[in-house]
Short mmCIF file of C-alpha atoms in Angstrom, two decimals:
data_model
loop_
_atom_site.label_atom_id
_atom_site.label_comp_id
_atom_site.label_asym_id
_atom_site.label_seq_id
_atom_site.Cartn_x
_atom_site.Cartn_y
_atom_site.Cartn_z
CA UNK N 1 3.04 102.19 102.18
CA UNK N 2 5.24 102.03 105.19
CA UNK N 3 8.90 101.26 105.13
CA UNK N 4 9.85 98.73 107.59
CA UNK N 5 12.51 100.61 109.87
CA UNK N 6 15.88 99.04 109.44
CA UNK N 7 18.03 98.06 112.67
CA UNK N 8 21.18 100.32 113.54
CA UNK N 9 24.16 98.71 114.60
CA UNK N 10 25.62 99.52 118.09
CA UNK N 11 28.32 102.03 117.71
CA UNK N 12 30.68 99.85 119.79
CA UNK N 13 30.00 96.94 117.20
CA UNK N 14 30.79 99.31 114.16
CA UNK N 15 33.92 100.44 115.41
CA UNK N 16 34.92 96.34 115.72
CA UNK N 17 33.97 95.84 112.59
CA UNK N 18 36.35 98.82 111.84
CA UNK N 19 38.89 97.63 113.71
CA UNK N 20 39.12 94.48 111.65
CA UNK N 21 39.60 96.31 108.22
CA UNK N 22 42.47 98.11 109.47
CA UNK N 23 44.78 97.51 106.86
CA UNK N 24 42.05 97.39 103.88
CA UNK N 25 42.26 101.03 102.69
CA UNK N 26 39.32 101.06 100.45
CA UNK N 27 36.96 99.33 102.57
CA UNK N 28 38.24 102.17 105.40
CA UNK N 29 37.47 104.55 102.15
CA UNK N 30 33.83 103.18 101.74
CA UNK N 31 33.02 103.02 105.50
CA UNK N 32 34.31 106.90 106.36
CA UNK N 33 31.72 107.73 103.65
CA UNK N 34 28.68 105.78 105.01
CA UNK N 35 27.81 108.50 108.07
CA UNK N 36 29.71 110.68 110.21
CA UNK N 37 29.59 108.26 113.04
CA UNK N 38 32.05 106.45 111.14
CA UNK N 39 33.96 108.78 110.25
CA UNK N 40 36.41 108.88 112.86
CA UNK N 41 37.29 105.48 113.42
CA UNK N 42 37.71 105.27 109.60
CA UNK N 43 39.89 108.06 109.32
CA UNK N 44 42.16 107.27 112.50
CA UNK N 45 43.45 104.04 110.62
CA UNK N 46 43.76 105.94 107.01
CA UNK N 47 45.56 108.78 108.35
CA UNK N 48 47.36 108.36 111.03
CA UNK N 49 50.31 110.08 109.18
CA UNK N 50 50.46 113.02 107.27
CA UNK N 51 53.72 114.39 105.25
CA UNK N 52 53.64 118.05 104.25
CA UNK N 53 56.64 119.21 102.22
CA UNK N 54 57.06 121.88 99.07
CA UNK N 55 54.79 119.24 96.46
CA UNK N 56 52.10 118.70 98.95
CA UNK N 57 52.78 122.63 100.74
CA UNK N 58 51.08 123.32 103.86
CA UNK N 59 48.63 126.62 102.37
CA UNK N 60 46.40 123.39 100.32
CA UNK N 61 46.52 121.28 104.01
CA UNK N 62 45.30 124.30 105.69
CA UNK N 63 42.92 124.84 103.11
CA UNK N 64 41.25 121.82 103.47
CA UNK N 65 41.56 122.38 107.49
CA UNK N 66 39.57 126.19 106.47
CA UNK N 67 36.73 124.03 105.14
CA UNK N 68 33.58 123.63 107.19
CA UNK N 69 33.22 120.25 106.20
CA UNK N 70 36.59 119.24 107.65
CA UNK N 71 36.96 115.81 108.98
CA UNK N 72 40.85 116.11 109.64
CA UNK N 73 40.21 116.41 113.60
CA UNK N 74 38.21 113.27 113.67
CA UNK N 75 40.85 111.45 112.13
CA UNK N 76 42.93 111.41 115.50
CA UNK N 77 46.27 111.85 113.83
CA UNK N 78 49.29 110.75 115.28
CA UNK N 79 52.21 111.20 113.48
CA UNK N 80 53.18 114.01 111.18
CA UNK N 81 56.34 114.89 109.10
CA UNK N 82 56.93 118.25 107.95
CA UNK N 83 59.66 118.56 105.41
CA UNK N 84 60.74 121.93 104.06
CA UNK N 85 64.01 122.00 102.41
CA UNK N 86 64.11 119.64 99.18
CA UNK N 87 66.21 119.77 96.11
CA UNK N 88 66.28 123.58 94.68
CA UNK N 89 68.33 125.14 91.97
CA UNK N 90 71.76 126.52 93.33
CA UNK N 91 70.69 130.03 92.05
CA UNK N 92 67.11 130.21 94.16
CA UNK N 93 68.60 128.07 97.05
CA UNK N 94 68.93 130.81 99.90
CA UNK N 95 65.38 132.45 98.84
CA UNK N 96 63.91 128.82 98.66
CA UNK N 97 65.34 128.04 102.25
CA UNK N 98 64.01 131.33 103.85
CA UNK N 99 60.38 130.51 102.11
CA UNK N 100 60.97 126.74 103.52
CA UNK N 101 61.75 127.75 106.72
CA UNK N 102 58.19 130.00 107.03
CA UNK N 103 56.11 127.39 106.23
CA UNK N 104 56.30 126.59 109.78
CA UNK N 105 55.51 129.89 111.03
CA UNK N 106 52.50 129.53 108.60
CA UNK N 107 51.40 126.40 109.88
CA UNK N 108 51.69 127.76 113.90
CA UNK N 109 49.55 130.59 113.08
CA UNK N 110 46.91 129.58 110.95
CA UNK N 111 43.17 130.20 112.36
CA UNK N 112 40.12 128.83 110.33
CA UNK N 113 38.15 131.77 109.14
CA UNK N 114 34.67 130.20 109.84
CA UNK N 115 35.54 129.07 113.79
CA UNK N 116 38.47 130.35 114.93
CA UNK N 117 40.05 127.25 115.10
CA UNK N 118 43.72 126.68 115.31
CA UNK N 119 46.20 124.05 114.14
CA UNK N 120 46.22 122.63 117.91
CA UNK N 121 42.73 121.72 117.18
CA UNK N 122 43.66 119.75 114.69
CA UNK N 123 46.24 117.67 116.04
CA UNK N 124 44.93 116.98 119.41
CA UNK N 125 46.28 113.22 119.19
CA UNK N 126 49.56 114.10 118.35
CA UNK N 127 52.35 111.20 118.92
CA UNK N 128 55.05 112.02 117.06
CA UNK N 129 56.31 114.85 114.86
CA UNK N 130 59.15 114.64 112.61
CA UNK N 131 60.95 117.72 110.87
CA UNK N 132 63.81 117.68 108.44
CA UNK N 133 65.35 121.01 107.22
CA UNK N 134 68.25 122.55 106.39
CA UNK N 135 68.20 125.58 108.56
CA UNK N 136 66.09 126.28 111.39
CA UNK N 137 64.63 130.23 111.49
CA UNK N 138 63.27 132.24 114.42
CA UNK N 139 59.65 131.68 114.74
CA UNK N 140 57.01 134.96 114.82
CA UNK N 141 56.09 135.53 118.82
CA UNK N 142 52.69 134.28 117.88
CA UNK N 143 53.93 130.96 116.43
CA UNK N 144 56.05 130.74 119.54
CA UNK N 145 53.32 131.22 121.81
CA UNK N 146 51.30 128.37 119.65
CA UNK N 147 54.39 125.63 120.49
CA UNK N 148 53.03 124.76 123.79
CA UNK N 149 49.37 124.24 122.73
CA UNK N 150 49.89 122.82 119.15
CA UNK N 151 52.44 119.97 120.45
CA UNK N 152 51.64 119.16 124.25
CA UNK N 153 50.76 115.71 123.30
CA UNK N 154 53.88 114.65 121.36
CA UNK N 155 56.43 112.10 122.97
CA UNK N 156 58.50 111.76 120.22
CA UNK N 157 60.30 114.15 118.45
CA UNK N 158 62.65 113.20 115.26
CA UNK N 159 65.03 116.03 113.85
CA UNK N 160 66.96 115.40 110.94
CA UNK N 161 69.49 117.72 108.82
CA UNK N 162 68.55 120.90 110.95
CA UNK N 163 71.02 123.60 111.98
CA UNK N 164 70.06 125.96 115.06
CA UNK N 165 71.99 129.28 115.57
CA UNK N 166 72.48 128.72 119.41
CA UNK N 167 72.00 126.28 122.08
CA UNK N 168 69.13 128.51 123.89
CA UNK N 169 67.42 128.49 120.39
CA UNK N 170 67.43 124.91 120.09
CA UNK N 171 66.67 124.43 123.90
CA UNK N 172 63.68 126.96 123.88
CA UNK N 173 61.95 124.62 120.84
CA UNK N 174 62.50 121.33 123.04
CA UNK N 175 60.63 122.97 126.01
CA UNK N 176 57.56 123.59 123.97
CA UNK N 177 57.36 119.75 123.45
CA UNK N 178 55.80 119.39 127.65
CA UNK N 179 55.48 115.93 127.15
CA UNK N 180 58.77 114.47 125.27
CA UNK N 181 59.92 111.19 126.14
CA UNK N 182 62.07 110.31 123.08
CA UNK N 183 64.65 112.81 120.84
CA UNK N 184 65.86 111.52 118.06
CA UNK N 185 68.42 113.61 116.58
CA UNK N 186 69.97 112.97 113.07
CA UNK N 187 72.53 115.46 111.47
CA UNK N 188 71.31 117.85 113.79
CA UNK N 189 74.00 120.66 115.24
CA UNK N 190 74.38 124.24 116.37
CA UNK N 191 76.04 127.00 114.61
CA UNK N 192 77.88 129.02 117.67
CA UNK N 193 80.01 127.17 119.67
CA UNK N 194 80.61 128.07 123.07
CA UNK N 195 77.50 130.52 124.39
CA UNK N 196 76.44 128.19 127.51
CA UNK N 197 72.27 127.76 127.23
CA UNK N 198 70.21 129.91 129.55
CA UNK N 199 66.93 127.72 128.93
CA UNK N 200 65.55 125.04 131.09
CA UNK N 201 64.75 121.39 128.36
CA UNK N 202 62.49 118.81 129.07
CA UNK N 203 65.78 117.02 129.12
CA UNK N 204 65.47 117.75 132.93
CA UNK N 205 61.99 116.32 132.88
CA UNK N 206 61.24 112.60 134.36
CA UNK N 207 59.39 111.84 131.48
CA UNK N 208 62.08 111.93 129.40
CA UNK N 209 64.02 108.89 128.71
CA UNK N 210 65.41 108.31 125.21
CA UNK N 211 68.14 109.43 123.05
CA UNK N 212 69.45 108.65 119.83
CA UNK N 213 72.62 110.68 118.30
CA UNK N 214 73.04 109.87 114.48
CA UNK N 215 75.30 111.46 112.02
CA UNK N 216 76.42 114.26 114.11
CA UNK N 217 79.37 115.35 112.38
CA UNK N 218 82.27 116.99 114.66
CA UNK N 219 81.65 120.78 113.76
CA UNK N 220 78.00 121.14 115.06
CA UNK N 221 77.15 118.10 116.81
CA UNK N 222 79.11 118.43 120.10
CA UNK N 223 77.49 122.09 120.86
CA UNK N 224 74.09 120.57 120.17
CA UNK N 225 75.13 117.66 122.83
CA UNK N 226 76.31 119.88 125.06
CA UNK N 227 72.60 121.62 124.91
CA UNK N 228 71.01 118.95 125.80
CA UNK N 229 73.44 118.48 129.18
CA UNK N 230 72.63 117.33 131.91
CA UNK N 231 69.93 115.00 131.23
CA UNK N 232 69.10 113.30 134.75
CA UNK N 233 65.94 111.14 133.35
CA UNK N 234 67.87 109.44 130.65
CA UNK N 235 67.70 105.97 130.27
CA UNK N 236 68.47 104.92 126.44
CA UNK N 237 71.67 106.64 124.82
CA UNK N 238 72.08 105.21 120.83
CA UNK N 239 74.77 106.86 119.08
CA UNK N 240 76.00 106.92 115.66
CA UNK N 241 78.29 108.10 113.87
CA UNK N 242 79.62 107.84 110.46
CA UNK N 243 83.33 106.99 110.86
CA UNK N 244 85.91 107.15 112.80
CA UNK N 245 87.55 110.38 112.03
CA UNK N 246 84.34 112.30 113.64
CA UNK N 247 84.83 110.42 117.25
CA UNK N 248 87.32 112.94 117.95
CA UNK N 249 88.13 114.25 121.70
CA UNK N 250 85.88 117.07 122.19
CA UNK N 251 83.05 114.24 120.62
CA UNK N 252 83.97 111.69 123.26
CA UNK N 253 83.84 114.11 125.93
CA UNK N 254 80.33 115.31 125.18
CA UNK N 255 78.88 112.31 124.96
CA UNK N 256 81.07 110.99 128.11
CA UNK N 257 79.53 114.10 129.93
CA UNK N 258 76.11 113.21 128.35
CA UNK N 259 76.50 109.59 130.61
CA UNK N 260 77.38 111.22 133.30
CA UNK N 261 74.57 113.59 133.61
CA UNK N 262 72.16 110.29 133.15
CA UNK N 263 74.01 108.57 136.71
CA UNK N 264 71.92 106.00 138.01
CA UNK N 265 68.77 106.03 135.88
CA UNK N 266 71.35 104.90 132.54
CA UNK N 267 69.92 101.50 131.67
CA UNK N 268 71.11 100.81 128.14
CA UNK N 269 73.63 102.39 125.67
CA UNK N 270 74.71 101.51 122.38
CA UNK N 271 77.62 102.85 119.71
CA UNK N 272 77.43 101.97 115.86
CA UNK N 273 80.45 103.48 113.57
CA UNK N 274 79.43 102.91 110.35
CA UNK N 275 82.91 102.84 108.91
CA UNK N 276 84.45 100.84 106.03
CA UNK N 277 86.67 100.20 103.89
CA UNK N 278 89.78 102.68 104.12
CA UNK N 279 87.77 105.01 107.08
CA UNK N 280 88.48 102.14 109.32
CA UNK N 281 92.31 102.61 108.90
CA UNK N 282 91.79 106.53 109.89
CA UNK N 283 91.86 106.07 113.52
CA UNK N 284 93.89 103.50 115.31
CA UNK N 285 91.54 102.40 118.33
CA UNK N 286 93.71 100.52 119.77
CA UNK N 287 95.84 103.63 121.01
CA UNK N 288 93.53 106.62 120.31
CA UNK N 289 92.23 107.97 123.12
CA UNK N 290 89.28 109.60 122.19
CA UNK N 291 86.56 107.17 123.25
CA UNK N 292 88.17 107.27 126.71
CA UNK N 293 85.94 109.31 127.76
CA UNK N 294 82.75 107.20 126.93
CA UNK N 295 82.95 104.88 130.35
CA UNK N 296 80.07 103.88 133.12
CA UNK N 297 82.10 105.11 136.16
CA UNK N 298 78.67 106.74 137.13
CA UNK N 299 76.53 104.59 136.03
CA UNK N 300 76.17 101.95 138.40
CA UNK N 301 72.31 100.58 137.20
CA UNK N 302 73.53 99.72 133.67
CA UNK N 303 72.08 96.87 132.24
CA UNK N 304 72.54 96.68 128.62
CA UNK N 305 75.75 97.81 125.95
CA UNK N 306 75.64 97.24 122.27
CA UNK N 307 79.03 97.96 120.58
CA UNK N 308 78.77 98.01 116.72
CA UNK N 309 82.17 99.07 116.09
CA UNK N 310 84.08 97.97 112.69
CA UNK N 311 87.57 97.24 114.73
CA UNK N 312 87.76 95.20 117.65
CA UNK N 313 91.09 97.18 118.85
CA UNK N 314 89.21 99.31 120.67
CA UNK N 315 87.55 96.54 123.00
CA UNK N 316 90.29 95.70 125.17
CA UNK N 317 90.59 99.15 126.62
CA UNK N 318 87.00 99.69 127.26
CA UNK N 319 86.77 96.55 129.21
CA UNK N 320 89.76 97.54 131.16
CA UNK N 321 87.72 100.65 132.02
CA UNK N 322 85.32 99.11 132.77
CA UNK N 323 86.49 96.85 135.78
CA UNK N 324 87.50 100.04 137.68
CA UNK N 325 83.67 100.79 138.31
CA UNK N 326 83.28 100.72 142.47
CA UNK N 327 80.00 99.59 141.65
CA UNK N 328 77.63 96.33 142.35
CA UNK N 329 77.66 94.35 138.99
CA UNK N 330 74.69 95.13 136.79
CA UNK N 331 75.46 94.48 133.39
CA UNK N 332 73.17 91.59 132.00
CA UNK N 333 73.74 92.08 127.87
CA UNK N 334 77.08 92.98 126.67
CA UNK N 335 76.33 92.87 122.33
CA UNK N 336 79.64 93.10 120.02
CA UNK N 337 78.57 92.09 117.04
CA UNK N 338 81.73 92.79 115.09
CA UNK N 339 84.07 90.82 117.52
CA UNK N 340 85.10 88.29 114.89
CA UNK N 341 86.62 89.62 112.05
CA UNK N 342 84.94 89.33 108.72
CA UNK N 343 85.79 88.84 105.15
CA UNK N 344 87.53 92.46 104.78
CA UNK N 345 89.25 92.18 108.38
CA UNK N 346 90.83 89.01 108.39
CA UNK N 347 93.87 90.40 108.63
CA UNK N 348 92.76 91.94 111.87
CA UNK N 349 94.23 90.84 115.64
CA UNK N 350 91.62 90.14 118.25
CA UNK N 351 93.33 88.95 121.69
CA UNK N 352 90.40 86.66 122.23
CA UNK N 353 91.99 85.23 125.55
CA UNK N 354 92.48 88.93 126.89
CA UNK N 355 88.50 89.40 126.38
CA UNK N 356 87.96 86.26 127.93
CA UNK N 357 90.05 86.97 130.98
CA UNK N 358 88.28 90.21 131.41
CA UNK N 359 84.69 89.13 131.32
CA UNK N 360 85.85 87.07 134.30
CA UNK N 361 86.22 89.95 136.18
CA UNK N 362 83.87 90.54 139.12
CA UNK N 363 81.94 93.76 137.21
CA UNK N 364 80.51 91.15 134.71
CA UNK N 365 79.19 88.44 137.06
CA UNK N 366 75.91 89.73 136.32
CA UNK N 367 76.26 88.88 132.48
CA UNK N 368 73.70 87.11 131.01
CA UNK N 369 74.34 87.12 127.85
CA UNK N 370 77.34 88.03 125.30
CA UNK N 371 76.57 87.82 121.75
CA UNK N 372 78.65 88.73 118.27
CA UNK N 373 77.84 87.40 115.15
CA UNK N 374 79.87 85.17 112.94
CA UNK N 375 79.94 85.00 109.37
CA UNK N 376 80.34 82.19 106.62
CA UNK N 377 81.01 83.41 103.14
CA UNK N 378 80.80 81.85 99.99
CA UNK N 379 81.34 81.96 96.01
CA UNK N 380 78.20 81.27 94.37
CA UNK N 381 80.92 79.46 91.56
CA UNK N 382 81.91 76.69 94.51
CA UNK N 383 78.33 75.20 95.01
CA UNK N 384 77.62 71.80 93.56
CA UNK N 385 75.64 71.18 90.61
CA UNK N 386 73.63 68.32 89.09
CA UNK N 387 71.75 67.94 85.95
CA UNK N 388 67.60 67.44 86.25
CA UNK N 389 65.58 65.73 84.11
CA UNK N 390 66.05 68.36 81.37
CA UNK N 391 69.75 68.03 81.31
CA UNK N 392 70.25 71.53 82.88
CA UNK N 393 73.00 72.24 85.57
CA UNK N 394 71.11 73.52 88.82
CA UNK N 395 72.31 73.78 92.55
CA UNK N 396 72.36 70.78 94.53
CA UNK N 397 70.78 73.09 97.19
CA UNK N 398 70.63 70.10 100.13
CA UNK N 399 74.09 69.82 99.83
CA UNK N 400 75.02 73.11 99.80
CA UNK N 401 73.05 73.91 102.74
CA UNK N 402 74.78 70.96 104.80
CA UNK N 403 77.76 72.02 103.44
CA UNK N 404 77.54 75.49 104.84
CA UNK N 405 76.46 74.72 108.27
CA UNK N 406 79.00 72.13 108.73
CA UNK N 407 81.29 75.07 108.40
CA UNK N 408 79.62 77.74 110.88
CA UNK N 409 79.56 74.60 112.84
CA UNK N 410 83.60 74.91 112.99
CA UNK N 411 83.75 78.38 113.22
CA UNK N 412 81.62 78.46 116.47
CA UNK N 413 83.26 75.78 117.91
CA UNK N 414 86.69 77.27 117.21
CA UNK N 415 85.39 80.48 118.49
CA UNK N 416 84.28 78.63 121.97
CA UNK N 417 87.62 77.41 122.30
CA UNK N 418 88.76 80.66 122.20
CA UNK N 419 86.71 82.13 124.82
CA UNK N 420 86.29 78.61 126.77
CA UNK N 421 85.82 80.80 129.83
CA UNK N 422 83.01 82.64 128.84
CA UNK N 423 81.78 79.76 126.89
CA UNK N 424 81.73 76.96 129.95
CA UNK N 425 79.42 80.17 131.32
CA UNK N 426 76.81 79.25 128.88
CA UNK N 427 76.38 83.06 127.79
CA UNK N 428 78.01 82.83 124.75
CA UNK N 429 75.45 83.69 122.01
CA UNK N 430 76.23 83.61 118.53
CA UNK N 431 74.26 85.22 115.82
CA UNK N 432 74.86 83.11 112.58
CA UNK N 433 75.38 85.03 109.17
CA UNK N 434 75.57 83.61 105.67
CA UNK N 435 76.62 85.58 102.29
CA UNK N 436 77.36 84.46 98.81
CA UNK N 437 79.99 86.90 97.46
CA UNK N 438 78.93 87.08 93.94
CA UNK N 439 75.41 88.24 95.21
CA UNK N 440 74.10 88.80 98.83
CA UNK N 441 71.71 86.20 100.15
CA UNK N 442 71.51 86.36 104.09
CA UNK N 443 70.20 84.22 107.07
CA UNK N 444 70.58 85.23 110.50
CA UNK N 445 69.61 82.61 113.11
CA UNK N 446 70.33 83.57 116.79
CA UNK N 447 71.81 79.84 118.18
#
């Protein structure tokens, strides 16, 4: 008896149907299993990450890489996070952090016993690679030579808690990445101050175009900034920092050297100080002079600041700075979400009419659009009540609600009134924040 041949699907029509299960992981599971022709489009939406750290150590990965049955290339992965410093007893820490830091080396050098193959074969759609470790070691001369081919595709790299010996060593890890666009860079420093970097970084190259700075404490942080001077391509500076003590002078200047390397191509930069409660009162902004170094004097083609900054003392001054640019106006978003003091700052001054005169000034006329946020907080105790059919107290929510927007209604308009310059503009944008003290409920609504 003759089986009647069954019809195949077009390739192009499985890899649809595929496409459509994209976030159902065991139908992606059932379909990767059906024939190798599936394999690949299965596996690119179930693995498009994969995190390698001490529980799940590399030598079982490259095991499974050894086998001849490996589908890992097929699975086009994109990102993948290598972390190799987590919680160790005190008395094994330094051993654990030298066997940490080889894992790297190991995963550079590996070749499959059966083909020859290397980790670049791998990870031939590599996007983005993260790393996070305490303490960055000198690679073998064969893992070095493996950088270039392992991670020529990646355009983001993402560095957190790591701690290079000198700016060349950092520099000479950043050139293997051929195609970086983005850095980011979070606690990330170098040990020896001082010893000016003989290695050419992609932060030359015109693809890159992106950097974010976070937690880069004072000791380390300004030698790896430094590093990574000039930067002619750059387009996006974000910086963070933790409070205010850290934005010290030799911080400021770095970063104000950082902008000045960028020139024309600067588009957008923003500064978040994540300070509160007493770290605010560390630093007075309003006469320190250690973010006078962070102006656009050389940036004529910037279009976009964000200042998330916990004290508005420290906004007069940098407008003033500001207005000296010899520049055509450029400036179209100007963010400052923390203008209006908040529940913990109302004690604080802001010379509203001073910020109002100065966005008059001729270096704003391109503004488009100035937005801070204002906030309406409440006691959950204060909101009405009325008994259902049960006789049980519950919130009169209507109310409530009408109650609270009346106020931000107020606020805003009191705020306009104390801008009315910028506000006859029309530019005036304010993001709308609501928070019940006893516990936080939130709605932000951009008006």
């Amino acid at each position: 008896m003759t089986s009647t041949p069954r019809p195949e699907l077009h390739l192009d029509i499985v890899k649809l149907i595929i496409d459509e299960l994209h976030d159902f992981r065991p139908d992606l599971k059932t379909c990767a299993l059906v024939c190798r022709s599936w394999v690949s489009q299965s596996r690119f939406y179930l693995f498009p990450t994969i995190h390698l750290n001490r529980r799940n150590n590399v030598s079982s990965f490259l095991a499974l890489c050894a086998s001849p049955y490996s589908t890992i290339p097929l699975a086009r992965v994109s990102n993948l996070t290598i972390v190799t410093d987590l919680l160790v007893e005190d008395e094994h820490k330094d051993k654990q952090r030298v066997q940490n830091s080889a894992v790297f080396d190991q995963l550079l050098t590996w070749r499959s016993p059966h083909d020859g193959k290397s980790i670049a074969d791998m990870f031939r759609h590599l996007k983005t690679l993260s790393l996070d470790w305490t303490e960055w070691r000198p690679q073998s001369e064969t893992a070095k030579s493996m950088l270039y081919s392992t991670f020529q595709t990646v355009t983001e790299l993402k560095m957190q808690n790591i701690l290079f010996e000198t700016g060349d060593e950092f520099l000479g890890f950043l050139s293997s990445l051929t195609c970086l666009e983005i850095l980011c860079l979070d606690g990330v420093g170098v040990r020896i101050p001082g010893k000016a970097s003989t290695t050419q970084s992609n932060a030359s190259s015109s693809r890159f175009h992106t950097i974010e700075l976070r937690n880069l404490f004072p000791y380390h942080c300004v030698e790896a900034i430094r590093a990574i001077t000039p930067c002619h391509s750059l387009k996006n500076l974000s910086v963070h920092g933790v409070n205010f003590s850290d934005m010290n002078a030799n911080w400021s200047m770095a970063v104000g050297d950082l902008l000045v390397s960028a020139g024309p191509s600067l588009k957008s930069f923003g500064l978040c100080v994540q300070a509160v409660g007493r770290f605010r009162r560390l630093v007075d902004l309003g006469t320190d002079t250690s973010l006078q170094h962070i102006d656009f004097t050389e940036n004529p083609n910037i279009r976009s600041i964000t200042l998330d900054v916990d004290d508005s003392a420290y906004l007069v001054p940098f407008l003033e700075r500001l207005t000296r640019s010899h520049y055509p106006p450029s400036l179209e978003k100007l963010h400052i979400p923390k203008l209006v003091p908040d529940l913990e700052r109302r004690s604080t001054h802001v010379d509203y009419k001073r910020i109002d005169e100065l966005l008059q000034h001729s270096y704003f006329s391109a503004l488009g659009e100035f937005r801070c946020t204002q906030s309406v907080i409440h006691d959950i105790g204060d909101m009405p009540l009325h008994r259902d059919e049960e006789n049980n107290f519950v919130v009169d929510e209507d109310t409530w609600l009408s109650w609270i927007s009346e106020e931000m209604e107020s606020k805003i308009e009191e705020l306009k009134a104390k801008m009315p310059k910028l506000a006859d503009k029309g530019i005036l944008q304010v993001e709308e924040y609501f928070e019940e003290v006893s516990y936080p409920i939130q709605m932000l609504r951009r008006r």
